[in-house]
């Protein structure tokens, strides 16, 4: 499929019947499974008794992040790529636009499973992801007049994101900026690591027309806007990466009214799985991704009921096939057609529940720290496999670390704690203590998922 044909198909897919979308999905699934069987030693082994074409997707085995990472060299379909080479590439701290062997972007993630993952994306897949935003998300979010207004106002688009590692968001963003050439300055990047006063100063100077970040960051910026230190008037705000509570949504909408608040749902495994409509439902890009809501026993969950987890099949990426992959999120499929008119499946997601932490500042005011920013400090520390950051007192954090096998657990923990202390000092909190816990990170006993950042204090909140 050439580029123009792909864009045309993407734009009109949400007008197709569910049956037509299912046929496209089935064709792409058959092609992906056939390619995986013939080019990935891992899939060749687990699919050796699977006949083509696939009659029922549920007949294929479920795969997990730890399973795939343990078999990384056999999982990838390019024999030039090894896990050792990828680790070396990451450790060299390349610019986000650089690619390993000049072909594949490298993205890292942990997520609700608590297990680190490394994901490669080929140029074809990234082209599809970018087109999903341009030719499906924006037409769903904005009418022609609103799009014209964004352009008329200069389309200054600011992304506030984790920049300290090879993450999907910053990598995709910087590649788009690079392709814009001399017009790249209309897109700006700010780091979530910056102290809030500095972010407020930069945003007041930029005056973004579109502002995108995590909902926890947009919430803190909303508080600054309501207090008067921040004075911006974006036409649109986009969020991704975290679940947002109704109260938080109302605060953001109130602070930046009449700016439109929109949502992206994705993961490093597939960055733009779904985008919100005007009814605040997420619509799955079902022609390029399959999501199967399942219960704790891996059995299908019917529409209208929240799932325990969800299985992802990425129909776009061939270098690292992701087929019936346990993503870990809980979602609910809408049982009836969405009033917005889109024919794509509608859903709601309950993802990460990490908390904004509040500490007493030197001037007596609370200093709020983003969970993503704190997690980033620990996540990129060499040797960290799993981690949890818990606020145990108003001025105290506890760090649980599980080290990568073969590394020195004590030294890895010390390095992670030091990175966290540096982040605290940079945010004006030198007196917050960071202690190392004796126990390893462990999942929530009810959900089985790993929370990364939260507070155990009940009388002191952000």
CSV table of C-alpha atoms in Angstrom, one decimal, residues 159-406:
chain,number,residue,atom,x,y,z
A,159,UNK,CA,4.8,18.5,24.5
A,160,UNK,CA,5.8,18.0,28.2
A,161,UNK,CA,7.1,14.5,28.5
A,162,UNK,CA,9.7,12.2,30.0
A,163,UNK,CA,12.9,12.9,28.1
A,164,UNK,CA,15.5,11.0,30.1
A,165,UNK,CA,15.4,7.8,28.2
A,166,UNK,CA,14.4,6.1,24.9
A,167,UNK,CA,10.7,6.4,25.5
A,168,UNK,CA,8.0,6.0,22.8
A,169,UNK,CA,6.6,9.5,23.3
A,170,UNK,CA,9.7,11.6,23.0
A,171,UNK,CA,11.2,9.4,20.2
A,172,UNK,CA,8.1,9.7,18.0
A,173,UNK,CA,7.8,13.4,18.7
A,174,UNK,CA,11.4,14.2,17.9
A,175,UNK,CA,11.2,12.3,14.6
A,176,UNK,CA,8.2,14.3,13.6
A,177,UNK,CA,10.1,17.5,14.5
A,178,UNK,CA,13.0,16.4,12.4
A,179,UNK,CA,10.8,15.8,9.4
A,180,UNK,CA,9.4,19.3,9.6
A,181,UNK,CA,12.9,20.7,8.8
A,182,UNK,CA,13.0,24.5,9.1
A,183,UNK,CA,9.4,24.5,10.5
A,184,UNK,CA,10.3,22.3,13.5
A,185,UNK,CA,10.3,25.2,15.9
A,186,UNK,CA,6.5,25.3,15.9
A,187,UNK,CA,6.8,22.0,18.0
A,188,UNK,CA,8.5,22.4,21.3
A,189,UNK,CA,9.6,19.8,23.9
A,190,UNK,CA,9.7,20.4,27.7
A,191,UNK,CA,10.9,17.9,30.2
A,192,UNK,CA,8.7,16.7,33.1
A,193,UNK,CA,12.0,16.8,35.2
A,194,UNK,CA,11.9,20.6,35.2
A,195,UNK,CA,10.7,22.3,38.4
A,196,UNK,CA,7.2,23.7,38.2
A,197,UNK,CA,8.3,27.4,38.3
A,198,UNK,CA,10.5,26.8,35.3
A,199,UNK,CA,7.8,25.0,33.4
A,200,UNK,CA,5.4,27.9,34.1
A,201,UNK,CA,8.0,30.4,33.0
A,202,UNK,CA,8.6,28.6,29.7
A,203,UNK,CA,4.9,28.0,28.9
A,204,UNK,CA,4.1,31.7,29.6
A,205,UNK,CA,6.8,32.5,27.1
A,206,UNK,CA,5.8,30.0,24.4
A,207,UNK,CA,2.0,30.5,24.7
A,208,UNK,CA,1.2,27.1,23.2
A,209,UNK,CA,-1.9,26.7,21.0
A,210,UNK,CA,-1.8,23.0,21.7
A,211,UNK,CA,-0.5,21.5,24.9
A,212,UNK,CA,0.1,17.8,25.5
A,213,UNK,CA,1.3,15.9,28.5
A,214,UNK,CA,0.3,13.3,31.1
A,215,UNK,CA,-3.0,14.1,33.0
A,216,UNK,CA,-1.2,14.5,36.2
A,217,UNK,CA,1.0,17.2,34.7
A,218,UNK,CA,-2.0,19.0,33.1
A,219,UNK,CA,-3.7,18.9,36.5
A,220,UNK,CA,-0.8,20.6,38.2
A,221,UNK,CA,-0.6,23.2,35.5
A,222,UNK,CA,-4.3,23.7,35.9
A,223,UNK,CA,-3.7,24.6,39.6
A,224,UNK,CA,-1.0,27.1,38.5
A,225,UNK,CA,-3.4,28.6,36.0
A,226,UNK,CA,-6.2,28.9,38.6
A,227,UNK,CA,-3.8,30.6,41.0
A,228,UNK,CA,-2.6,33.0,38.3
A,229,UNK,CA,1.1,32.2,38.0
A,230,UNK,CA,0.4,30.5,34.6
A,231,UNK,CA,-1.4,32.5,32.0
A,232,UNK,CA,-1.9,30.5,28.7
A,233,UNK,CA,-4.9,29.8,26.5
A,234,UNK,CA,-4.4,26.7,24.5
A,235,UNK,CA,-7.1,25.8,22.0
A,236,UNK,CA,-6.6,22.1,22.7
A,237,UNK,CA,-5.1,20.0,25.4
A,238,UNK,CA,-4.2,16.3,24.9
A,239,UNK,CA,-3.3,13.8,27.5
A,240,UNK,CA,-2.0,10.2,27.5
A,241,UNK,CA,-0.1,7.7,29.7
A,242,UNK,CA,-2.3,7.7,32.8
A,243,UNK,CA,-5.9,7.3,33.9
A,244,UNK,CA,-7.6,10.6,34.9
A,245,UNK,CA,-10.2,10.9,37.6
A,246,UNK,CA,-13.4,12.9,36.8
A,247,UNK,CA,-12.5,15.5,39.4
A,248,UNK,CA,-9.1,16.0,37.7
A,249,UNK,CA,-10.7,16.3,34.3
A,250,UNK,CA,-13.1,19.0,35.6
A,251,UNK,CA,-10.2,20.9,37.1
A,252,UNK,CA,-8.3,20.9,33.8
A,253,UNK,CA,-11.3,21.9,31.8
A,254,UNK,CA,-12.2,24.7,34.2
A,255,UNK,CA,-8.7,26.1,34.2
A,256,UNK,CA,-8.2,26.1,30.5
A,257,UNK,CA,-11.8,26.7,29.2
A,258,UNK,CA,-12.7,26.9,26.4
A,259,UNK,CA,-9.8,24.8,25.3
A,260,UNK,CA,-10.8,21.3,24.2
A,261,UNK,CA,-9.5,18.3,26.3
A,262,UNK,CA,-8.8,15.2,24.2
A,263,UNK,CA,-7.2,11.8,25.0
A,264,UNK,CA,-4.8,9.3,23.4
A,265,UNK,CA,-4.6,5.7,24.6
A,266,UNK,CA,-1.4,3.8,23.8
A,267,UNK,CA,1.6,2.0,25.0
A,268,UNK,CA,5.2,1.5,23.8
A,269,UNK,CA,3.9,-1.7,22.2
A,270,UNK,CA,1.5,0.4,20.1
A,271,UNK,CA,1.6,4.1,20.8
A,272,UNK,CA,-1.7,5.2,19.4
A,273,UNK,CA,-4.2,2.4,20.1
A,274,UNK,CA,-7.2,4.7,20.5
A,275,UNK,CA,-8.3,8.3,20.4
A,276,UNK,CA,-11.2,10.1,22.1
A,277,UNK,CA,-14.3,11.4,20.4
A,278,UNK,CA,-16.6,14.2,21.4
A,279,UNK,CA,-18.5,11.8,23.6
A,280,UNK,CA,-15.3,11.2,25.6
A,281,UNK,CA,-15.1,7.5,24.5
A,282,UNK,CA,-11.9,6.1,23.1
A,283,UNK,CA,-12.2,4.5,19.6
A,284,UNK,CA,-9.9,1.7,18.9
A,285,UNK,CA,-7.9,1.7,15.7
A,286,UNK,CA,-9.2,-1.8,15.0
A,287,UNK,CA,-7.9,-2.0,11.4
A,288,UNK,CA,-4.3,-2.0,12.9
A,289,UNK,CA,-4.7,-3.3,16.4
A,290,UNK,CA,-6.8,-6.0,18.1
A,291,UNK,CA,-7.6,-5.7,21.8
A,292,UNK,CA,-9.2,-8.7,23.7
A,293,UNK,CA,-10.5,-7.9,27.2
A,294,UNK,CA,-10.0,-10.9,29.5
A,295,UNK,CA,-10.7,-11.9,33.1
A,296,UNK,CA,-8.1,-13.1,35.6
A,297,UNK,CA,-8.3,-16.6,34.0
A,298,UNK,CA,-7.7,-15.3,30.5
A,299,UNK,CA,-11.3,-15.8,29.4
A,300,UNK,CA,-13.1,-13.2,27.2
A,301,UNK,CA,-15.0,-10.5,29.0
A,302,UNK,CA,-18.2,-9.3,27.4
A,303,UNK,CA,-18.8,-5.7,26.4
A,304,UNK,CA,-20.0,-3.5,29.3
A,305,UNK,CA,-17.9,-5.2,31.9
A,306,UNK,CA,-14.4,-4.1,33.0
A,307,UNK,CA,-11.6,-6.6,32.2
A,308,UNK,CA,-8.8,-7.8,34.4
A,309,UNK,CA,-6.3,-7.4,31.5
A,310,UNK,CA,-6.3,-7.0,27.8
A,311,UNK,CA,-4.5,-8.9,25.0
A,312,UNK,CA,-2.9,-6.8,22.3
A,313,UNK,CA,-2.1,-7.8,18.7
A,314,UNK,CA,-0.2,-5.2,16.8
A,315,UNK,CA,-0.9,-5.6,13.0
A,316,UNK,CA,1.6,-2.9,12.0
A,317,UNK,CA,5.0,-4.0,13.3
A,318,UNK,CA,6.8,-6.9,11.8
A,319,UNK,CA,10.3,-6.6,13.3
A,320,UNK,CA,9.0,-7.6,16.7
A,321,UNK,CA,5.6,-9.4,16.3
A,322,UNK,CA,3.2,-8.7,19.2
A,323,UNK,CA,0.4,-11.3,19.0
A,324,UNK,CA,-2.1,-11.9,21.9
A,325,UNK,CA,0.3,-10.0,24.2
A,326,UNK,CA,-0.8,-9.4,27.8
A,327,UNK,CA,-0.8,-5.6,28.1
A,328,UNK,CA,-2.0,-5.4,31.7
A,329,UNK,CA,-4.6,-2.7,31.4
A,330,UNK,CA,-8.2,-2.9,32.4
A,331,UNK,CA,-10.7,-1.7,29.9
A,332,UNK,CA,-14.5,-1.8,29.2
A,333,UNK,CA,-15.9,-2.1,25.7
A,334,UNK,CA,-19.0,-0.1,24.9
A,335,UNK,CA,-21.8,-2.6,24.2
A,336,UNK,CA,-23.8,-0.3,21.8
A,337,UNK,CA,-22.8,2.1,19.0
A,338,UNK,CA,-21.2,5.4,20.1
A,339,UNK,CA,-23.4,8.5,19.5
A,340,UNK,CA,-20.5,10.2,17.9
A,341,UNK,CA,-21.1,8.2,14.8
A,342,UNK,CA,-17.7,6.4,14.5
A,343,UNK,CA,-18.0,2.7,13.6
A,344,UNK,CA,-14.8,1.9,15.3
A,345,UNK,CA,-15.1,0.0,18.7
A,346,UNK,CA,-15.6,2.3,21.6
A,347,UNK,CA,-13.9,1.7,25.0
A,348,UNK,CA,-12.8,3.2,28.3
A,349,UNK,CA,-9.5,2.4,30.0
A,350,UNK,CA,-8.4,2.2,33.6
A,351,UNK,CA,-4.7,2.3,33.4
A,352,UNK,CA,-1.9,3.4,35.8
A,353,UNK,CA,-3.0,4.7,39.2
A,354,UNK,CA,0.2,6.4,40.3
A,355,UNK,CA,-0.2,9.4,42.5
A,356,UNK,CA,1.0,13.0,42.5
A,357,UNK,CA,3.1,13.3,45.7
A,358,UNK,CA,3.1,16.5,47.9
A,359,UNK,CA,5.9,17.6,50.2
A,360,UNK,CA,6.3,20.7,52.4
A,361,UNK,CA,8.4,23.3,50.6
A,362,UNK,CA,10.8,25.7,52.2
A,363,UNK,CA,8.3,28.6,51.9
A,364,UNK,CA,5.6,26.5,53.6
A,365,UNK,CA,3.7,25.8,50.4
A,366,UNK,CA,3.3,22.3,49.1
A,367,UNK,CA,5.7,21.1,46.3
A,368,UNK,CA,4.0,18.6,44.0
A,369,UNK,CA,6.0,16.0,42.2
A,370,UNK,CA,4.8,14.1,39.2
A,371,UNK,CA,4.8,10.3,39.5
A,372,UNK,CA,6.1,10.0,35.9
A,373,UNK,CA,9.1,12.3,36.7
A,374,UNK,CA,10.1,10.4,39.9
A,375,UNK,CA,9.6,7.0,38.2
A,376,UNK,CA,11.8,8.1,35.3
A,377,UNK,CA,14.8,8.8,37.7
A,378,UNK,CA,14.7,5.2,38.9
A,379,UNK,CA,13.7,3.5,35.7
A,380,UNK,CA,16.7,4.6,33.7
A,381,UNK,CA,19.2,3.6,36.5
A,382,UNK,CA,21.3,0.8,35.1
A,383,UNK,CA,20.5,-2.6,36.7
A,384,UNK,CA,17.0,-1.7,37.8
A,385,UNK,CA,14.4,-4.4,36.9
A,386,UNK,CA,11.4,-3.5,39.0
A,387,UNK,CA,10.9,-0.6,41.4
A,388,UNK,CA,8.3,1.1,43.6
A,389,UNK,CA,8.4,4.6,45.2
A,390,UNK,CA,6.3,5.0,48.4
A,391,UNK,CA,5.8,8.2,50.4
A,392,UNK,CA,5.8,7.0,54.0
A,393,UNK,CA,5.8,10.4,55.8
A,394,UNK,CA,5.5,14.1,54.8
A,395,UNK,CA,9.3,14.3,54.2
A,396,UNK,CA,10.2,10.7,53.5
A,397,UNK,CA,10.2,8.2,50.6
A,398,UNK,CA,10.9,4.5,50.6
A,399,UNK,CA,12.3,2.8,47.6
A,400,UNK,CA,11.9,-0.9,46.7
A,401,UNK,CA,14.3,-2.2,44.1
A,402,UNK,CA,14.6,-5.5,42.3
A,403,UNK,CA,17.9,-5.6,40.4
A,404,UNK,CA,18.6,-7.3,37.0
A,405,UNK,CA,20.1,-10.8,37.6
A,406,UNK,CA,23.9,-10.6,37.5
